[in-house]
Short mmCIF file of C-alpha atoms and ligand atoms in Angstrom, two decimals:
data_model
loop_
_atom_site.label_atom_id
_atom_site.label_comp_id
_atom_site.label_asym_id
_atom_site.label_seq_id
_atom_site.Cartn_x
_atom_site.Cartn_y
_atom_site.Cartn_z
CA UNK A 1 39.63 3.76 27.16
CA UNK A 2 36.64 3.44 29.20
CA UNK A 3 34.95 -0.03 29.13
CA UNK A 4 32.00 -1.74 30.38
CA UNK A 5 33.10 -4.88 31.09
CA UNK A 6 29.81 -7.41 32.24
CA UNK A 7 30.45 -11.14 33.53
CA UNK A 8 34.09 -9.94 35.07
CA UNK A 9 33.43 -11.39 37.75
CA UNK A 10 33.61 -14.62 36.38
CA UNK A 11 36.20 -16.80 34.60
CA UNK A 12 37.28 -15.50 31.70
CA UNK A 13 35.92 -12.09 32.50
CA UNK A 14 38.19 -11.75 35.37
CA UNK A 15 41.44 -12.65 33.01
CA UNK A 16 40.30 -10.02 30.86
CA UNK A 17 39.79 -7.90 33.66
CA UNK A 18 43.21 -7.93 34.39
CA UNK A 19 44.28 -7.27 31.21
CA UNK A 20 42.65 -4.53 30.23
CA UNK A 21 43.99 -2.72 33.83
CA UNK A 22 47.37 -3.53 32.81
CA UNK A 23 46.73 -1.52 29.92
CA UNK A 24 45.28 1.06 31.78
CA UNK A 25 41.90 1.52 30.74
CA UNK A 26 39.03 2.16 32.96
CA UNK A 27 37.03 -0.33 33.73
CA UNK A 28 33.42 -0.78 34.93
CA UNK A 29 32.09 -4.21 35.76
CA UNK A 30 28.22 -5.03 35.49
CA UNK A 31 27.89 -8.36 36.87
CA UNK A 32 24.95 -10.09 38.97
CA UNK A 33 26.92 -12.19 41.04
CA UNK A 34 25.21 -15.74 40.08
CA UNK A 35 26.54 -18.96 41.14
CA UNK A 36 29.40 -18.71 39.00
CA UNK A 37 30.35 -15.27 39.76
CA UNK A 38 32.23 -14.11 42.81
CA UNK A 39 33.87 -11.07 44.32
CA UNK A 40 36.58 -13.00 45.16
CA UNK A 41 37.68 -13.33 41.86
CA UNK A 42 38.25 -9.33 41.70
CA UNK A 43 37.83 -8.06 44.84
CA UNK A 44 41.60 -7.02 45.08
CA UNK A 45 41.06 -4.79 41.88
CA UNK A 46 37.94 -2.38 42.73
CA UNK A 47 38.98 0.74 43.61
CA UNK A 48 36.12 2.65 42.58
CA UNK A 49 38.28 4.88 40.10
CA UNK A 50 39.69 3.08 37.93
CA UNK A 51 37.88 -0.35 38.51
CA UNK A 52 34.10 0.10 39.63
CA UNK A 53 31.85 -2.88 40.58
CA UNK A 54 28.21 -2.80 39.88
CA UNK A 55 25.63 -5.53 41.34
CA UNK A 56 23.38 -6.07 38.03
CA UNK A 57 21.68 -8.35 35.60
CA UNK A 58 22.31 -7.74 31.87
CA UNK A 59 18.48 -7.78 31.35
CA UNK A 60 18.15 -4.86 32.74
CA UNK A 61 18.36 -2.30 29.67
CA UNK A 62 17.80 0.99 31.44
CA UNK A 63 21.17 0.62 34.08
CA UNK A 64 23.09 -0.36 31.05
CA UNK A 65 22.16 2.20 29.43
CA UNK A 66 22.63 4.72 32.22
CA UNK A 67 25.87 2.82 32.76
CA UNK A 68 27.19 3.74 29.80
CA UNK A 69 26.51 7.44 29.36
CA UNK A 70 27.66 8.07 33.15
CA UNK A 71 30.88 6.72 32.36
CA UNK A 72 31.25 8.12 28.44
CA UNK A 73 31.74 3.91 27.58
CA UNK A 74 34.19 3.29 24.17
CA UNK A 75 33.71 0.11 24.60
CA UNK A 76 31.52 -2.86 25.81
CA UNK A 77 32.61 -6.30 26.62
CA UNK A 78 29.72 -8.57 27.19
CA UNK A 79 30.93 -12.03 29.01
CA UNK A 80 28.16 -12.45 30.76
CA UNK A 81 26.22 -15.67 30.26
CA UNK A 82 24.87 -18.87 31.75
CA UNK A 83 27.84 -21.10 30.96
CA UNK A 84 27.64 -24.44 31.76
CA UNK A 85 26.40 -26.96 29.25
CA UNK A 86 25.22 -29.62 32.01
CA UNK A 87 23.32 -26.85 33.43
CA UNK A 88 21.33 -25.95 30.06
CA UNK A 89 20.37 -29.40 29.25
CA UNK A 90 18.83 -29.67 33.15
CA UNK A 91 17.27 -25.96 33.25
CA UNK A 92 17.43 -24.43 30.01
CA UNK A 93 15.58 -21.24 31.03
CA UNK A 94 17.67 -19.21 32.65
CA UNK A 95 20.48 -19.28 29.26
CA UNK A 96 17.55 -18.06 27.27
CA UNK A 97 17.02 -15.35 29.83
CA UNK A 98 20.12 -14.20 29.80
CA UNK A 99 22.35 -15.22 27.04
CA UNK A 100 19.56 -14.31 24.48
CA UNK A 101 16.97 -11.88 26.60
CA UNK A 102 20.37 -10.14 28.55
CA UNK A 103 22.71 -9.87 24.77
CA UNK A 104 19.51 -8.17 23.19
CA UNK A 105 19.44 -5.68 26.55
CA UNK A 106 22.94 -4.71 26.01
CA UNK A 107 22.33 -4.24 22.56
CA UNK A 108 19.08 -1.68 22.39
CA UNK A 109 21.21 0.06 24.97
CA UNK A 110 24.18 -0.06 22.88
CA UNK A 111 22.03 1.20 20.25
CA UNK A 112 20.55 4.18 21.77
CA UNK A 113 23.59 5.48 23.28
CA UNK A 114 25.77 5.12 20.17
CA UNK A 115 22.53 6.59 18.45
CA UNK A 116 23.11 9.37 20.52
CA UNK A 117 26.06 10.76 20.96
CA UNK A 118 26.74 13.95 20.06
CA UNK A 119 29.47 17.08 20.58
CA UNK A 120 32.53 17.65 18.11
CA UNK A 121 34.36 14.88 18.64
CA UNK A 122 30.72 12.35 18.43
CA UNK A 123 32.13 11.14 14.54
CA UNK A 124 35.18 9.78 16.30
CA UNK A 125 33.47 8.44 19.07
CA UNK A 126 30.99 6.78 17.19
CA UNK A 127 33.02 5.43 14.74
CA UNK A 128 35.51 4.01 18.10
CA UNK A 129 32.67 2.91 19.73
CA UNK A 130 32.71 -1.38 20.16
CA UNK A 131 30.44 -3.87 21.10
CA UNK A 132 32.30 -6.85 21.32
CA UNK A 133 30.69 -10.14 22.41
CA UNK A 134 32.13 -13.43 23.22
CA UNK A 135 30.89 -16.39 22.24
CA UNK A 136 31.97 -20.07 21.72
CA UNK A 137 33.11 -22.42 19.28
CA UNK A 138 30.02 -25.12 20.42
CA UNK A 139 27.73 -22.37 18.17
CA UNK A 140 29.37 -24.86 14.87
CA UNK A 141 28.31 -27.84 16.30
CA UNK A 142 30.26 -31.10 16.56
CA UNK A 143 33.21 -32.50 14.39
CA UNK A 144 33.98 -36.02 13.06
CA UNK A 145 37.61 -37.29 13.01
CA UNK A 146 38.71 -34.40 11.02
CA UNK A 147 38.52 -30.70 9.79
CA UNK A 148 38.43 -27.86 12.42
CA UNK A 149 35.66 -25.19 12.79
CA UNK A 150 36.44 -21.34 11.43
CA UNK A 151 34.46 -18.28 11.11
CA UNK A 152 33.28 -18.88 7.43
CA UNK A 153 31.12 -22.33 8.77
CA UNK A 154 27.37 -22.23 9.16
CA UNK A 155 26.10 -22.47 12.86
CA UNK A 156 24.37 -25.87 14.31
CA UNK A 157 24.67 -26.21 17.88
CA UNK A 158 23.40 -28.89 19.37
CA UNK A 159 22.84 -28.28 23.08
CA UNK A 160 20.71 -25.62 24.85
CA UNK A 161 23.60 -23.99 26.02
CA UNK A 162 25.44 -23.39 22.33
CA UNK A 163 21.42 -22.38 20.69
CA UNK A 164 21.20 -19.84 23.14
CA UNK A 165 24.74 -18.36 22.64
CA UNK A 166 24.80 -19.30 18.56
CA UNK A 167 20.84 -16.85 18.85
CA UNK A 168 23.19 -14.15 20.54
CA UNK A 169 25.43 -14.32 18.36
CA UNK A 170 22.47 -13.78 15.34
CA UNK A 171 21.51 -10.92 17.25
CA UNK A 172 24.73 -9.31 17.14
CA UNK A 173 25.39 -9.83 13.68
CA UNK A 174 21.89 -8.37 12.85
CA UNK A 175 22.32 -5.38 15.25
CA UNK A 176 25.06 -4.50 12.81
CA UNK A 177 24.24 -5.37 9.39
CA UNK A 178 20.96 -3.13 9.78
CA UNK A 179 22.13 -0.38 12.97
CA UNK A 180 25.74 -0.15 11.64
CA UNK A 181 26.60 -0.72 15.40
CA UNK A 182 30.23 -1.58 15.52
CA UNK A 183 30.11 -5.23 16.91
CA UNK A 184 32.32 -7.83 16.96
CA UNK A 185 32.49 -11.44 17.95
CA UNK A 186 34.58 -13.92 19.11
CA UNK A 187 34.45 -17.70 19.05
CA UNK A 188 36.57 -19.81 21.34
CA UNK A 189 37.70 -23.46 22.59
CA UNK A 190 37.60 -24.44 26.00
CA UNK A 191 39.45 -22.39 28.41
CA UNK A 192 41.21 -23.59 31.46
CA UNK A 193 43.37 -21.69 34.08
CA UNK A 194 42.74 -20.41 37.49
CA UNK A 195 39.25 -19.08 39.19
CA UNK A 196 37.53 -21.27 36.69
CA UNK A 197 34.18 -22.39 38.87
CA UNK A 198 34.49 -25.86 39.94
CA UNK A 199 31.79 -27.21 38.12
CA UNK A 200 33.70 -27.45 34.78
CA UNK A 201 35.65 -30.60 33.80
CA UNK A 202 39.44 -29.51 35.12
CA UNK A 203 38.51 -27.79 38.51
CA UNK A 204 35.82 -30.14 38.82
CA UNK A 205 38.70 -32.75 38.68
CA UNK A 206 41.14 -31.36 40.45
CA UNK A 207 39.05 -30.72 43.54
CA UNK A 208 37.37 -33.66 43.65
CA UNK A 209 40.55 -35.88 43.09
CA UNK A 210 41.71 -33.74 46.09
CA UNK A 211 38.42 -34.32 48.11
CA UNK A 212 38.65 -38.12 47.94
CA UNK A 213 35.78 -38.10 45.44
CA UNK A 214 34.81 -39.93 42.41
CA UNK A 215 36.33 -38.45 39.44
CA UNK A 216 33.28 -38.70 36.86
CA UNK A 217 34.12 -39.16 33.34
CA UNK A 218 31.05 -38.98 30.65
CA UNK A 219 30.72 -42.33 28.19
CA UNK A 220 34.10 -43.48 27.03
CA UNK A 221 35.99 -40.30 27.84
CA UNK A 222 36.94 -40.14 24.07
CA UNK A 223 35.30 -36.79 23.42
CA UNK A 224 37.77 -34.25 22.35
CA UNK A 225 38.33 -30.67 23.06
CA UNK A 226 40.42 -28.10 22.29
CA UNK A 227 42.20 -26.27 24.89
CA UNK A 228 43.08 -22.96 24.87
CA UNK A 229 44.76 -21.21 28.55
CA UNK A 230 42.28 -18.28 29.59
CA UNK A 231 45.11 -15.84 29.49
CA UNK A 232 45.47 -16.59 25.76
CA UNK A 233 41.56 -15.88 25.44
CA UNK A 234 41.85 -12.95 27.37
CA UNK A 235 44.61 -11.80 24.94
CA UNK A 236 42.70 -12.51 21.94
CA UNK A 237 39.68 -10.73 22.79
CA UNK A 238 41.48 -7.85 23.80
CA UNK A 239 42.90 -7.69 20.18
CA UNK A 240 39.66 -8.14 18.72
CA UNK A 241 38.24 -5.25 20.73
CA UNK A 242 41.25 -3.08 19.72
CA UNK A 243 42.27 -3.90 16.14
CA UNK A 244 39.09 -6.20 15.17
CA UNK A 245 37.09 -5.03 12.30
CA UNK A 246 32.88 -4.27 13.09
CA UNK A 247 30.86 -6.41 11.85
CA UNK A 248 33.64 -9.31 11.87
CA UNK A 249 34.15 -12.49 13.95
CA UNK A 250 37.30 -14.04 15.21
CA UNK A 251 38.06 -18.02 16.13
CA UNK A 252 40.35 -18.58 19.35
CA UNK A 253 41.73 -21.88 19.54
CA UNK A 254 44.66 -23.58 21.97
CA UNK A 255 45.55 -25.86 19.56
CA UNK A 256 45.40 -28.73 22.16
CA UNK A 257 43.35 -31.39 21.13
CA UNK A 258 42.84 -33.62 24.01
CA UNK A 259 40.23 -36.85 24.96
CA UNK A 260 38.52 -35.55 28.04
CA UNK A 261 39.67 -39.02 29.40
CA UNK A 262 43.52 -37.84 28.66
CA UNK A 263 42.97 -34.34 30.28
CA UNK A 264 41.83 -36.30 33.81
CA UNK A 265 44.85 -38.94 33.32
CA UNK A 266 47.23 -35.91 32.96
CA UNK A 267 45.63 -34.00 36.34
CA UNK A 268 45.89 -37.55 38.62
CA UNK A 269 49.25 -37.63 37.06
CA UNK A 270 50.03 -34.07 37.98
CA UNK A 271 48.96 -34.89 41.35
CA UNK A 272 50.39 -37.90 41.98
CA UNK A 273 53.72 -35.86 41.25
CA UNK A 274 53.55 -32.90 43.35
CA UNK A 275 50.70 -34.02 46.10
CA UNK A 276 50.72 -37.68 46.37
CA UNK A 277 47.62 -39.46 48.07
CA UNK A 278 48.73 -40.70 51.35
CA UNK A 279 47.85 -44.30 49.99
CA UNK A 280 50.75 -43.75 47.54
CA UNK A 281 48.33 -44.92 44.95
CA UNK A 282 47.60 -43.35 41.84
CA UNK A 283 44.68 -40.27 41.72
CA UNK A 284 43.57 -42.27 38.38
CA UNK A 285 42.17 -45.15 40.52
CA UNK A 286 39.18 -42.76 41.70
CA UNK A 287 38.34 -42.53 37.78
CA UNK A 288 34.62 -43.18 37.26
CA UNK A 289 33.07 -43.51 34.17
CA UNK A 290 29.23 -42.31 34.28
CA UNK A 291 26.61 -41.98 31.63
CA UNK A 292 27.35 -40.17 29.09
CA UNK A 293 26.00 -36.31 28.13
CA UNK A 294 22.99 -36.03 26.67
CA UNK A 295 23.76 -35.28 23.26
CA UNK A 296 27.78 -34.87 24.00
CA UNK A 297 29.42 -33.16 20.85
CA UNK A 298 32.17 -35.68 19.68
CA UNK A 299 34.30 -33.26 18.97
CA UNK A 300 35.46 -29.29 19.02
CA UNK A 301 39.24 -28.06 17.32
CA UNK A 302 39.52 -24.49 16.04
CA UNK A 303 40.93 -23.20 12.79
CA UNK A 304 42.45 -19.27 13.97
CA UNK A 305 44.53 -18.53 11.30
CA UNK A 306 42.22 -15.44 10.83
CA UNK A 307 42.99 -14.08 13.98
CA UNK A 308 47.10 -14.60 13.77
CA UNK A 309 46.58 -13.19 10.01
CA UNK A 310 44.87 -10.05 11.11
CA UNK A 311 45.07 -9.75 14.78
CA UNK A 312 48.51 -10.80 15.38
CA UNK A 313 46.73 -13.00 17.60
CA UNK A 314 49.79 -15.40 19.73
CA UNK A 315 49.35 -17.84 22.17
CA UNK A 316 51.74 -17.45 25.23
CA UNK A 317 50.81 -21.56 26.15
CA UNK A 318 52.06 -23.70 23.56
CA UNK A 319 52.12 -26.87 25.68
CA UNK A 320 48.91 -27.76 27.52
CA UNK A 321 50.16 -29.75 30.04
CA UNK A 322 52.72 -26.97 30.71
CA UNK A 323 49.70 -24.78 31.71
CA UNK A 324 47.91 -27.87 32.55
CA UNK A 325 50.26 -28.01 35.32
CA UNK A 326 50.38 -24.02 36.36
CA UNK A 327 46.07 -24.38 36.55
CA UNK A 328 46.86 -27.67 38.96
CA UNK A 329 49.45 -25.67 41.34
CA UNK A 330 46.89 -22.87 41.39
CA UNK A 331 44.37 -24.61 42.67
CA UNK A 332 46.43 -26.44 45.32
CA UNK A 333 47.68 -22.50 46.56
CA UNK A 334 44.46 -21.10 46.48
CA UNK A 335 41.98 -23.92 48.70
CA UNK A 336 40.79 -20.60 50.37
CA UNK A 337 39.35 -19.14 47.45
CA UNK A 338 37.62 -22.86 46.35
CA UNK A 339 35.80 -22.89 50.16
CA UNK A 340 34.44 -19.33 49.43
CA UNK A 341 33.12 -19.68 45.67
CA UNK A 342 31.83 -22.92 46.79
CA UNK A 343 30.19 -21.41 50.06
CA UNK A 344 26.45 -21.25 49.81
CA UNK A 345 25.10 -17.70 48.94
P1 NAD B 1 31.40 -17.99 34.09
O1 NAD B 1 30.18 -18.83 34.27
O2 NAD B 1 32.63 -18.30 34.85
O3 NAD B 1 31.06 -16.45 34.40
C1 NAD B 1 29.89 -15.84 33.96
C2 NAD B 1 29.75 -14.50 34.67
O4 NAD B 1 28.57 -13.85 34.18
C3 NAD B 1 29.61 -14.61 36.18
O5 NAD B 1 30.39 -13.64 36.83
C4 NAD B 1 28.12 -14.36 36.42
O6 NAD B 1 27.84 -13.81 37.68
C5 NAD B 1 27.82 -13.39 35.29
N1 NAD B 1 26.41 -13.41 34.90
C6 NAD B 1 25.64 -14.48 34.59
N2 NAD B 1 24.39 -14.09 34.29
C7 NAD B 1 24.36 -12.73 34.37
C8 NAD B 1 23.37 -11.76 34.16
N3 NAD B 1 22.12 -12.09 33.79
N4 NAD B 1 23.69 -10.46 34.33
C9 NAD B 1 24.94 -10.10 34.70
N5 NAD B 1 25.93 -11.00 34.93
C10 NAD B 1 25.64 -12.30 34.77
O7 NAD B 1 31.67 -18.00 32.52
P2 NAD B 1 33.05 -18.02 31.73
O8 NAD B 1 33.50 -19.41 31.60
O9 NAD B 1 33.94 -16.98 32.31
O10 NAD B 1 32.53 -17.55 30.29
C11 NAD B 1 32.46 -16.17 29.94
C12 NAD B 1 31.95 -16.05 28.52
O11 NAD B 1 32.80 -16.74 27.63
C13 NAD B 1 30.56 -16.64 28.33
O12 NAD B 1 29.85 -15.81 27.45
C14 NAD B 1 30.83 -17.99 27.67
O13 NAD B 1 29.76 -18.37 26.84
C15 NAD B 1 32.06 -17.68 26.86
N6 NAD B 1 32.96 -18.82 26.59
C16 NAD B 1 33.36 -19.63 27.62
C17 NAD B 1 34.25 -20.67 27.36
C18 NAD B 1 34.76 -21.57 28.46
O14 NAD B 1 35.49 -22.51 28.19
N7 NAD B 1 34.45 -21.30 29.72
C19 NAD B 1 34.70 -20.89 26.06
C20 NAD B 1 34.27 -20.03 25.04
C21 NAD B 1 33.41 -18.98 25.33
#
């Protein structure tokens, strides 16, 4: 298949990346190379046949759609997004730009190429054609002590970052119920693995632990998340884009429940096995506890029973702090590739 794949040069979007050249499709990135996007993370993959890089923003309707009929696109992948909560509460503009401004983009395009395609095989095409976006769990809002979120619950984020995606996510739905455009979504926990940018809780703690820094903790560290490995996410939304139904979304969880204060405990620990601090003390003594997120959802844990039932949909990572530990060893192999994400642009 041919795919447009947009935010691979991220995170996620560069496990998925992977994935979907495993399986031999063709694969065209859009991505505009923000903060939280770097070459490095697929350099070793662009070959400009089967893996083609293009410097863009998702805004920008007319190269998607130009995008898409030069390469005859089956399907589009949008990952692309301003990502980090802490960021949204601080400058809230730019994930309005481009998770709501840059998802509407891909979607006119979407439209008017789906609209028209034509030739003898344009029924099949058309009715192949995907539109798959990802999207997050934070779109349901918080949780108390119990209960877990699932695709049947109404949408109340909370924080500028989980409006803008849950608006998306509206927009997507809408683009099908009255186009027909064959969308699908995906909702999923917090990922964790390798090339995730170090601003995000787990890279943030592992290199800073490493640096000789503070490790900050928000409030009480109680706050728990769901953890799912980004190779299980990658999986999932590959079997949503293949098997998924249109107009239907799909929950990914990890089925980790952890206290963010728990997660850091389990990195120092990590460390303290495999790269002790010349001190011989414990990482956990450069725990910090700062004030708390503004607004901080109490709690996120995913219900995915839809997505075994009708995907198939497996996680490879049963045990966190089995991956937990892969993700730490990563990072310790790879200090290169933290200097040059972390290099001013
Ligand atoms: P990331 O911040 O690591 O990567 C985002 C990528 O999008 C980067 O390569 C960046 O350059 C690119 N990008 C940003 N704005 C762009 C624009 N206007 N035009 C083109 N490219 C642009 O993010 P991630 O953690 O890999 O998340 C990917 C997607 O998955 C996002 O949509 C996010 O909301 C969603 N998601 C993330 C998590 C998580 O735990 N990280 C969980 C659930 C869902």
């Amino acid at each position: 298949m041919n795919l447009l794949v947009t935010g691979a040069a991220g995170f996620i979007g560069s496990a998925f990346l992977r994935k979907a050249l495993r399986k031999k499709d063709k694969v065209v990135i859009l991505d505009k190379l923000t903060y939280a996007g770097h070459m490095a993370n697929v350099e070793e993959l662009v070959d400009n046949s089967n893996c083609i890089f293009v410097k863009g923003c998702i805004t920008d309707q007319k190269l998607t759609e130009s995008l898409l009929k030069e390469h005859q696109i089956d399907y589009l992948v949008n990952f692309a997004a301003e990502s980090h909560v802490d960021n949204s509460i601080h400058s809230p503009g730019e994930f309005i730009k481009t998770n709501i401004l840059g998802t509407f983009a891909l979607l006119e395009a979407a439209r008017g190429y789906w609209n028209q395609l034509t030739g003898p095989e344009a029924v099949i095409k058309k009715n192949n054609f995907r539109f798959l976006h990802v999207s997050t769990d934070e779109v349901y809002g918080t949780l108390g002590e119990t209960g877990k979120f699932n695709e049947e619950l109404p949408y109340r984020p909370n924080s500028p970052y989980s409006a803008s995606k849950a608006g998306s996510d509206h927009l997507v739905r809408a683009w099908h119920h009255t186009y027909k455009l064959p969308t699908v979504t995906t909702n999923c926990s917090n990922n964790y693995g390798p090339r995730q940018y170090p601003e995000k809780l787990i890279p943030t703690m592992i290199t800073n632990a490493l640096g000789g820094k503070h490790l900050p903790v928000y409030g009480n560290g109680k706050n728990i998340r769901d953890w799912i490995h980004v190779e299980d996410h990658a999986h999932g939304v590959y079997l949503a884009l293949t098997q998924g139904v249109p107009g239907e979304t799909y929950c990914f969880g990890g089925n980790s429940e952890r206290t963010n204060l728990e997660v850091v405990n389990s990195i120092c620990a990590i460390l303290d096995d495999i790269k002790p601090r010349a001190d011989r003390q414990s990482y956990s003594s450069q725990i910090k506890f700062v004030e708390d997120r503004a607004g901080h959802d109490w709690r996120y844990a995913i219900d995915d029973t839809k997505a075994q039932r009708e995907l198939g949909f497996a996680r490879t990572y049963h045990q966190f702090e089995v991956g937990l530990r892969a993700t730490v060893e990563w990072y310790l192999a790879n200090g290169e590739w933290i200097q040059k994400v972390k290099a001013p642009r």
